[in-house]
Every structure is written in structure tokens, then in C-alpha cells.
Coordinates of C-alpha atoms and ligand atoms in Angstrom, one line a residue:
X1 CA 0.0 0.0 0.0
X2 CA 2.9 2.4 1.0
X3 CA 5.0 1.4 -2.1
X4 CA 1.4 1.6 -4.4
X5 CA 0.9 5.3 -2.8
X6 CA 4.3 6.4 -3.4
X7 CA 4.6 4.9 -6.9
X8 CA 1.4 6.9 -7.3
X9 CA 2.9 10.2 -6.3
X10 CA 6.0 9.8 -8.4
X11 CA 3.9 8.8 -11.6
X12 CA 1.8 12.2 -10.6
X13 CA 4.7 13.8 -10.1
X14 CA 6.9 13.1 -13.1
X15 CA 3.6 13.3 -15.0
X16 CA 3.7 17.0 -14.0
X17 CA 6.8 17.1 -14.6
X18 CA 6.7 16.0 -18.0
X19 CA 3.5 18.0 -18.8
X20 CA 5.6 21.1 -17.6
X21 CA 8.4 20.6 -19.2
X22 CA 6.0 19.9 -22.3
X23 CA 4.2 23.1 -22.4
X24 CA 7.7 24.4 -21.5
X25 CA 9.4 23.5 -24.3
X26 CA 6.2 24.4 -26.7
X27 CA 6.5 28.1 -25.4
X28 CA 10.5 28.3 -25.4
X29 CA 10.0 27.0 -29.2
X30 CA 7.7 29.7 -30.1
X31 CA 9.2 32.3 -28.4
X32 CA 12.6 31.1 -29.7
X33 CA 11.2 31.6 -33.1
X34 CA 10.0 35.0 -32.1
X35 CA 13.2 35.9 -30.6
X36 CA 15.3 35.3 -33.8
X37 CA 13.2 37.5 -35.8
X38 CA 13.6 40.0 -32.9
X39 CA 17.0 39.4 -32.6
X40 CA 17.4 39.6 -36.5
X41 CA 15.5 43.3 -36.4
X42 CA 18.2 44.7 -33.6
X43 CA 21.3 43.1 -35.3
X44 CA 20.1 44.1 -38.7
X45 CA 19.0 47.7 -36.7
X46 CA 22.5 47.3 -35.8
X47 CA 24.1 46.9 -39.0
X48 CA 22.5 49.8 -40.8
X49 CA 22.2 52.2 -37.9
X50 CA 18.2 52.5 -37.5
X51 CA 17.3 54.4 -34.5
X52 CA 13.5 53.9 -34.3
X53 CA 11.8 57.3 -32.4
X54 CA 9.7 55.5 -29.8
X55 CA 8.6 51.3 -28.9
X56 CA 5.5 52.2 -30.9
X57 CA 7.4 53.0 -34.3
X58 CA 9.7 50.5 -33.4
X59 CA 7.3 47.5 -33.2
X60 CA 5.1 49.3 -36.5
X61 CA 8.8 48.4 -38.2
X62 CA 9.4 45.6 -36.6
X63 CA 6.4 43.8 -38.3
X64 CA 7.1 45.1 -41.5
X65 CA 10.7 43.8 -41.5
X66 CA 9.2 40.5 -40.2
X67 CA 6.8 40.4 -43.6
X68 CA 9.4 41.6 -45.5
X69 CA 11.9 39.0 -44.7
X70 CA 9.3 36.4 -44.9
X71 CA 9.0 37.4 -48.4
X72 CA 12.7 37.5 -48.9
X73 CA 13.3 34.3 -47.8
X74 CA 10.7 32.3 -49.7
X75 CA 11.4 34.0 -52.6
X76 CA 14.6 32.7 -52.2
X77 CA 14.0 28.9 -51.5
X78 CA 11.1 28.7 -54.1
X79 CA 13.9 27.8 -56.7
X80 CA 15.6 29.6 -59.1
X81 CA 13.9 28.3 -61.9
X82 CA 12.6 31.0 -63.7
X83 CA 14.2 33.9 -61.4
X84 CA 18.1 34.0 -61.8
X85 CA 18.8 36.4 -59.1
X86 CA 18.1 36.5 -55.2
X87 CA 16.8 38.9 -53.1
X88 CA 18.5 40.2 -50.1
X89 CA 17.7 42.2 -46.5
X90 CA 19.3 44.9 -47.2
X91 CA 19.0 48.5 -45.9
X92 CA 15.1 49.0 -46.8
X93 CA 14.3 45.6 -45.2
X94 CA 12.2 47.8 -42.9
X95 CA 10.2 49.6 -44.9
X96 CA 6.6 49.2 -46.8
X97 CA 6.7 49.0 -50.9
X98 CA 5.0 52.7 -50.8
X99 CA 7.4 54.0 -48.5
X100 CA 10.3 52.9 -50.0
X101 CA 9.1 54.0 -54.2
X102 CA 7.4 57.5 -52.6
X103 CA 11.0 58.7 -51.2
X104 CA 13.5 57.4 -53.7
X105 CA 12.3 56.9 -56.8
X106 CA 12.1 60.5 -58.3
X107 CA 11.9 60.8 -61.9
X108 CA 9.4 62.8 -63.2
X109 CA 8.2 60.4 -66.5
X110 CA 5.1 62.6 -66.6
X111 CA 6.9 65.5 -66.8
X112 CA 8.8 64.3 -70.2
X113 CA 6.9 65.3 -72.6
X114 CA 7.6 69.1 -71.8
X115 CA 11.4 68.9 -72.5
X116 CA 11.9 68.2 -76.5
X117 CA 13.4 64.9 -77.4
X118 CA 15.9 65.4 -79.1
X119 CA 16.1 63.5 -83.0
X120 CA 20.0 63.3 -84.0
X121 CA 21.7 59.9 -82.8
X122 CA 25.2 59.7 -83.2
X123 CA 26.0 56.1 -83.2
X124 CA 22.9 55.3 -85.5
X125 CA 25.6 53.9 -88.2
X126 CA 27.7 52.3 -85.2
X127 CA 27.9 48.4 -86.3
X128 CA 31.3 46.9 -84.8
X129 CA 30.0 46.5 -81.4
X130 CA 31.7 44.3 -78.4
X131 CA 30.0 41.4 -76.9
X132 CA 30.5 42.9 -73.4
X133 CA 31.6 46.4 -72.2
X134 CA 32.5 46.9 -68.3
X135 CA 33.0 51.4 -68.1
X136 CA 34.2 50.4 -64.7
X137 CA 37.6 48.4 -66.5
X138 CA 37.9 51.7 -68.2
X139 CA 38.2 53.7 -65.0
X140 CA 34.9 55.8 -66.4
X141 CA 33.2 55.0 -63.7
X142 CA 33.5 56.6 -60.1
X143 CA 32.5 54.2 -56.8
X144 CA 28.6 53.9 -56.0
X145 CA 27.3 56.9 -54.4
X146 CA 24.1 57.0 -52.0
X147 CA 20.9 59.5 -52.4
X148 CA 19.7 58.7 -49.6
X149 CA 16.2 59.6 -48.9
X150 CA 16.0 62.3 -51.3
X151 CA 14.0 61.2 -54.7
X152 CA 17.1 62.7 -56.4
X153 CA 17.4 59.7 -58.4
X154 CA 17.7 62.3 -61.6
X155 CA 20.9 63.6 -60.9
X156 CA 22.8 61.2 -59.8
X157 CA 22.6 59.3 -63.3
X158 CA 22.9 62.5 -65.0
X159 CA 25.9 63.2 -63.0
X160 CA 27.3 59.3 -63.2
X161 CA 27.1 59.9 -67.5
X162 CA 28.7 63.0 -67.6
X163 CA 31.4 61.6 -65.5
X164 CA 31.4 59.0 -68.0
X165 CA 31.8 61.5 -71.0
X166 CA 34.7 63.6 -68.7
X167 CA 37.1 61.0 -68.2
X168 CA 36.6 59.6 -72.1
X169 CA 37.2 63.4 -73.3
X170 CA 39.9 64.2 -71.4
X171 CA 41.3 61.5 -69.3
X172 CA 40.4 62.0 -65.6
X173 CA 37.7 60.7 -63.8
X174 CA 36.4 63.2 -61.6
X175 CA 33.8 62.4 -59.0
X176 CA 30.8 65.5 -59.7
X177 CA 28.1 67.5 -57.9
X178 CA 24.3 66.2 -57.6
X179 CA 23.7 68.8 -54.7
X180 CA 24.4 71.5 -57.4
X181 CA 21.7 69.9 -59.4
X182 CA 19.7 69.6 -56.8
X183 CA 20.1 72.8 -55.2
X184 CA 20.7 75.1 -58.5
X185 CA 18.5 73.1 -61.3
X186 CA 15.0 74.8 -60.4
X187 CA 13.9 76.2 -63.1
X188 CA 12.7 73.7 -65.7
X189 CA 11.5 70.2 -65.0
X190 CA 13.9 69.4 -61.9
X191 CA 12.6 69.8 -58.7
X192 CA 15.7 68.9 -56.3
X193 CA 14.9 65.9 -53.9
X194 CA 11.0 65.8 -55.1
X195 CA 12.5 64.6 -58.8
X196 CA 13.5 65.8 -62.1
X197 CA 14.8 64.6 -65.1
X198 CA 18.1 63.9 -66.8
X199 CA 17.9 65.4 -70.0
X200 CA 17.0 68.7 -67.5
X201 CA 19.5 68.0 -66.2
X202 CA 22.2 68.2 -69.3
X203 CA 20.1 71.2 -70.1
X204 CA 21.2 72.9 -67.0
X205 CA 24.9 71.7 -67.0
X206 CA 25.1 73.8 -70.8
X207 CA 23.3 76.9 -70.1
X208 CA 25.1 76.9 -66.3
X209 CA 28.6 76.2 -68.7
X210 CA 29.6 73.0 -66.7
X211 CA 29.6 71.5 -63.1
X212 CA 31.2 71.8 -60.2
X213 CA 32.8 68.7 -58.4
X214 CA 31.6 66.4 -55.5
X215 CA 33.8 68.0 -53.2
X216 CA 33.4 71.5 -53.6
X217 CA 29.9 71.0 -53.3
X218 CA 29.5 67.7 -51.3
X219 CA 25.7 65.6 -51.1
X220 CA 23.7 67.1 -48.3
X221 CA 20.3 64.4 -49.5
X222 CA 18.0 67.8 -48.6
X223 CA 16.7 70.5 -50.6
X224 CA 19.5 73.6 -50.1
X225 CA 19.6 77.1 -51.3
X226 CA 22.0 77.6 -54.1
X227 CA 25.7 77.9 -53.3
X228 CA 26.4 80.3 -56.7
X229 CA 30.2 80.1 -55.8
X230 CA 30.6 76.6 -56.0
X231 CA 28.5 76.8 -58.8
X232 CA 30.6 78.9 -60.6
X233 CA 33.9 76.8 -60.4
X234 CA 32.9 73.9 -63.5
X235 CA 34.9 70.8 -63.5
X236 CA 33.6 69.5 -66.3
X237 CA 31.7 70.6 -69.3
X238 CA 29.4 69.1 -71.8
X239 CA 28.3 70.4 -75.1
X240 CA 24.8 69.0 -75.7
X241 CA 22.8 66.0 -75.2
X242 CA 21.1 63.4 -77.4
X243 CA 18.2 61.1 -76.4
X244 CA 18.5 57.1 -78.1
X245 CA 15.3 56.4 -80.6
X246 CA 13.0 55.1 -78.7
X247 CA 11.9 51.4 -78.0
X248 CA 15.4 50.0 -79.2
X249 CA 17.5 47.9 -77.2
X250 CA 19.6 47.7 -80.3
X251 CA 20.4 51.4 -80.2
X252 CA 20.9 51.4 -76.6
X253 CA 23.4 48.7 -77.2
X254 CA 25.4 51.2 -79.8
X255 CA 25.3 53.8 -77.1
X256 CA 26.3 52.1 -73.9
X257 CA 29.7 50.3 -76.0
X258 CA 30.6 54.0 -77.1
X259 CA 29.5 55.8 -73.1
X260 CA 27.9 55.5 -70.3
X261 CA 24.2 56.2 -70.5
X262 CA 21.5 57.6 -68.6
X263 CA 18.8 55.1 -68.3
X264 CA 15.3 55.5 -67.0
X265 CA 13.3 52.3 -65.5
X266 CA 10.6 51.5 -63.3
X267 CA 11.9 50.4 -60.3
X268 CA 8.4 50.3 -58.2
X269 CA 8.3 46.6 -57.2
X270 CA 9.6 44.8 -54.3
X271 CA 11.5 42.8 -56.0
X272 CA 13.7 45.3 -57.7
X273 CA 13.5 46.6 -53.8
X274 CA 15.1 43.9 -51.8
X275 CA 17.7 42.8 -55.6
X276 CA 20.7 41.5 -54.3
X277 CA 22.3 39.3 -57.0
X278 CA 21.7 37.7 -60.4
X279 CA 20.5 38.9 -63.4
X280 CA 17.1 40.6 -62.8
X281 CA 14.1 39.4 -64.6
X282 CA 11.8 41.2 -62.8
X283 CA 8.6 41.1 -62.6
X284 CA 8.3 45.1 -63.1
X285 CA 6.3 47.5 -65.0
X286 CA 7.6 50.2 -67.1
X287 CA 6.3 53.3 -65.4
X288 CA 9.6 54.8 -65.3
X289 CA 9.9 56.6 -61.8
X290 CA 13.8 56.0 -61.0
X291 CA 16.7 56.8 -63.1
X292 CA 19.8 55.0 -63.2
X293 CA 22.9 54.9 -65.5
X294 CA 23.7 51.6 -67.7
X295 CA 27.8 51.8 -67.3
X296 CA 28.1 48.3 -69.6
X297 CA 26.5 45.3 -70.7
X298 CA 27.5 41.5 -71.0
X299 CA 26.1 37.6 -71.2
X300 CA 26.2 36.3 -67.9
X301 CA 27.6 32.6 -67.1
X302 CA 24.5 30.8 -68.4
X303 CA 24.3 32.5 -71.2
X304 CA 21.7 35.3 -70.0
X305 CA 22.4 39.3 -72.5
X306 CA 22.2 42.0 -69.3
X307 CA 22.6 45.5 -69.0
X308 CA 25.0 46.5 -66.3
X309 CA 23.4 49.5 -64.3
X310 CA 24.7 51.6 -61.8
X311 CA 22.5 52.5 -59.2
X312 CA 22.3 55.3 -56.3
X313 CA 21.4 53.1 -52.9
X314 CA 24.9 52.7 -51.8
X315 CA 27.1 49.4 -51.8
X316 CA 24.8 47.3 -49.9
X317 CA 22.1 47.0 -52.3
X318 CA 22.4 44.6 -55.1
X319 CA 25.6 43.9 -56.1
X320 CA 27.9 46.1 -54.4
X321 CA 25.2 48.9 -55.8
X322 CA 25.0 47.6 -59.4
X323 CA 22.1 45.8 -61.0
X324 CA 22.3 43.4 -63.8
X325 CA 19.4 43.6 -65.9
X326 CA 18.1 41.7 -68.5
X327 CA 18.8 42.4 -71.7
X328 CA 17.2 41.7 -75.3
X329 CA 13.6 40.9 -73.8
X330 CA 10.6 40.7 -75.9
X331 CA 9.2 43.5 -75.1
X332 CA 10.9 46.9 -77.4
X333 CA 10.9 48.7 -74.3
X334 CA 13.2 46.8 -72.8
X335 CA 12.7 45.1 -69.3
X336 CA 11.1 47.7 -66.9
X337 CA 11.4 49.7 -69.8
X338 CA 15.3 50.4 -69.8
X339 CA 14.9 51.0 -73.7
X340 CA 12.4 54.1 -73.1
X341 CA 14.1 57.0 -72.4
X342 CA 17.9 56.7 -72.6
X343 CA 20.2 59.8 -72.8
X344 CA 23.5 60.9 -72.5
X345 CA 25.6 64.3 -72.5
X346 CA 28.2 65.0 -75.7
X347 CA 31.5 66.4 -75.0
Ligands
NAG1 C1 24.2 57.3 -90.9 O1 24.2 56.9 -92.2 C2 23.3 57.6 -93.1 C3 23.3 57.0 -94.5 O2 24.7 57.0 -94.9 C4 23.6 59.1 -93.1 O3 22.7 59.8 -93.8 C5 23.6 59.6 -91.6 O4 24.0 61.0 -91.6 C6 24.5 58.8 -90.8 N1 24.3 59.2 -89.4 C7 25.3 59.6 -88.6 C8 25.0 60.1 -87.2 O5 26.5 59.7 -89.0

């Protein structure tokens, strides 16, 4: 009877136990699943510097970096089948689709049909074109630059071809102003970090007669009054600027082997967002609302035609701050219509 009791209060007892231990280990496995994501939002908070204002704001972003990398990763492991690139979390892991096109993504494509397109095309006739051009081999291109969170897309690929153009025409690649553009381009279609165009751009950089340099007027990423001074000291000077026909990746091609080129696309979608490697295939529309400058174009590994396109996000998105895009797609505009409104500046 003594032995039946105690057997009894052991069995209850490492019943308990086990049913503790069992609900136990339940909670520490969801909460430990919890915690990673956590811990993933402070170390990745960490990496990138994000100082959230208060717990609310913080735990608003917190959930949208948990969708986000949700989406990252199983657009990652659902094969690469049809999508030869990968998506990373990189420093906009944090933030909404609409947040993220509504402050970078500032070129004005409605606004294009006020400046004149220009008609002459200097490498119409060009036929001896390379299978692959790299500008960055030819020292013609300077290191990735960051907008920030001004939609100021615009100048920086205005500025990246006329950089371009600069060191072709006379040797030296100089890096060049976007906060001149920003601050001193107001008259036309450009409005600073609220968007503008390239070919406005150019436009300024000829009647202003040149531009000024990174470092005499360094990127500030907000609307600033004009420094006239700086503006005054040019660095480099272009003569004009010609837009490629329309709708032709061919054309573009011609271009790009003899410059770099400033390339209009839409990058709107979440995948262009979170690109981190490969050669992009989208999806994406081509509602052009960010501008970008193709510095080259090659056949990847497997055989894939891509443009190579220098962004304006810094190093850490994509690869090392450059996009490869695909190339030679059905459509005449070009994948997120790269093809649509290419320009560049003539020394
Ligand atoms: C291209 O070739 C045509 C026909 O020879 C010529 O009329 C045109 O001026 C050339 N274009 C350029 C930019 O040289």
C-alpha cells in the first residue's frame, strides 16, 4: 500500500513534470522563433544604424521587417527556376513598398513630354560592337554613391554619364556634384529631392557652362539654397545632349559600347527593392519613376544578355550597388522599360 501510494505520487509527479516541461518546451520553441526575428530586427538595426523614435514605431517596423523577410526568404528557396537572381535584406528591409518608391524613386516620366526629345543619334551607323563592355575596366566610372532619402534619383545618373563622357574626353575621372543639381536646377522640370529629369539635367549643365565637383559641393540628400560660388567653379563641361530612338535595345546597345548612359526604368516593385544578385528578370512594369545609368552590358555565365546599371542606394544594395538587368527581352521597351528613355551628354 505504501509502495502503491508512493509509486502513485512519483507517476503524478513526473507526469507534471513532463507535462511542464512539455508546455515548456512548446513556449520556449515559439518564443525562440519569435526571438530570432527580434534578434534579427536589432542586429540588422545594428548593422544599418536604425534608430526607431519610440517602442510604438519601433514594433510598426518591426512587423514590416518580419513580412518583408518572410517574403525575402521564400522567394529565395522557391527555386531559381525561372528567377536567376536572389533577393536580399538589405537596408530597406524595414520599410513598406509605398514607403520605400514614394522617397526614392524620383523621376518625373510625366513630366517628359515638356522637354523636346531630341532627333540626331550619333551612333545610328555604329555596327562593330563588343559582346561585353565593363566602363568600370575603363576607370569611367567613379564608386557607388548613396541618395539617400531624397527622390534625387535624376541627378545622380545625370551626374554618373557626364562623369562618364569627362574621363573619355579628357582622361580624368572626376567624381561631380548632384547637390548643385539639386540645389541650383529649379527652373525647368527638376525639382531637387521631389525629382527631375536627366535630359534637365544636361540642359542645365550647358546653359550653367559646366559643373562643379563632389567636393566642392559635397551631397547634403535635402533641398538647399544655391551655393552660386561653387557653382561657378565647373569641373567638367558638356556640349549637348542626345536622347536614343525610342523602343530600341539595339540602339541602346550602340550607345552604352561607345558611353555610359542615362537610363530610365521603373523600379516600383519589391523585388527590384530587396535585388541582391543575379541577373534581374523582374517582374516590373515600365512606369519609369527612377533613373539609373547603364555603365556596360555583357552575357552572364549561363548564357543570359544583361545590362550592367549603376545604381544610387549605396554598396549594400544589389551587387555592391550595381544591378544586372536583362537584356534583349521581348518587349521593345526593354525590361522595366530600360529601352524608353535613354540619354546621355556630348563632350
Ligand atoms: C548614318 O548613315 C546615313 C546614311 O549613310 C547618313 O545619312 C547619316 O548621316 C549617318 N548618321 C550619322 C549620325 O552619322
Amino acid at each position: 500500500m505504501v509502495a502503491k501510494i508512493q509509486f502513485h505520487k512519483i507517476s503524478l509527479a513526473l507526469f507534471l513534470c513532463l507535462g511542464f516541461l512539455a508546455v515548456h518546451a512548446t513556449c520556449r520553441t515559439l518564443q525562440d522563433a519569435s526571438t530570432t526575428m527580434q534578434e534579427r530586427h536589432e542586429q540588422w538595426m545594428a548593422q544599418y544604424g536604425k534608430v526607431y523614435k519610440d517602442l510604438q514605431e519601433k514594433e510598426k517596423r518591426f512587423r514590416i521587417f518580419s513580412e518583408n523577410v518572410n517574403y525575402i526568404e521564400a522567394f529565395n528557396n522557391a527555386g531559381s527556376g525561372n528567377r536567376p537572381y536572389k533577393l536580399g535584406i538589405n537596408q530597406f528591409a524595414d520599410l513598406t513598398n509605398e514607403e520605400f518608391t514614394s522617397t526614392r524613386n524620383g523621376f518625373k516620366g510625366h513630366l517628359y513630354s515638356s522637354i523636346d526629345r531630341t532627333t540626331t543619334f550619333r551612333y545610328e551607323n555604329v555596327t562593330d560592337v563588343p559582346t561585353s563592355v565593363d566602363w568600370r575596366q575603363k576607370g569611367a566610372v567613379t564608386p557607388i554613391k548613396n541618395q539617400g532619402q531624397c527622390g534625387c534619383c535624376w541627378a545622380f545618373s545625370a551626374v554618373a554619364a557626364t562623369e562618364g563622357i569627362t574621363k573619355l574626353k579628357t582622361g580624368t575621372l572626376i567624381s561631380l556634384s548632384e547637390q548643385e543639381l539639386v540645389d541650383c536646377d529649379t527652373k525647368g522640370t527638376d525639382q531637387g529631392c521631389e525629382g527631375g529629369l536627366m535630359d534637365g539635367a544636361f540642359k542645365f549643365m550647358i546653359q550653367n557652362g559646366g559643373l562643379t565637383t563632389q567636393t566642392k559641393y559635397p551631397f547634403q540628400g535635402v533641398d538647399g539654397k544655391c551655393n552660386a560660388k561653387a557653382a561657378a567653379s565647373h569641373a567638367a563641361t558638356i556640349t549637348g545632349h542626345e536622347d536614343v530612338p525610342v523602343n530600341n535595345e539595339q540602339a541602346l546597345m550602340n550607345a552604352v559600347a561607345n558611353q555610359p548612359v542615362s537610363v530610365a526604368i521603373d523600379a516600383s516593385g519589391s523585388d527590384f527593392q530587396f535585388y541582391k544578385s543575379g541577373v534581374f528578370t523582374g517582374s516590373c512594369g515600365t512606369e519609369l519613376d527612377h533613373g539609373v545609368t547603364a555603365v556596360g552590358y555583357g552575357v552572364s555565365d549561363d548564357g543570359t544578355k544583361y545590362w550592367l546599371v549603376k545604381n544610387s542606394w549605396g554598396t549594400t544594395w544589389g551587387e555592391e550597388g550595381y544591378i544586372r538587368m536583362k537584356r534583349d527581352v521581348d518587349a521593345a521597351e526593354g525590361l522595366c522599360g530600360i529601352a524608353k528613355l535613354a540619354s546621355y551628354p556630348t563632350a
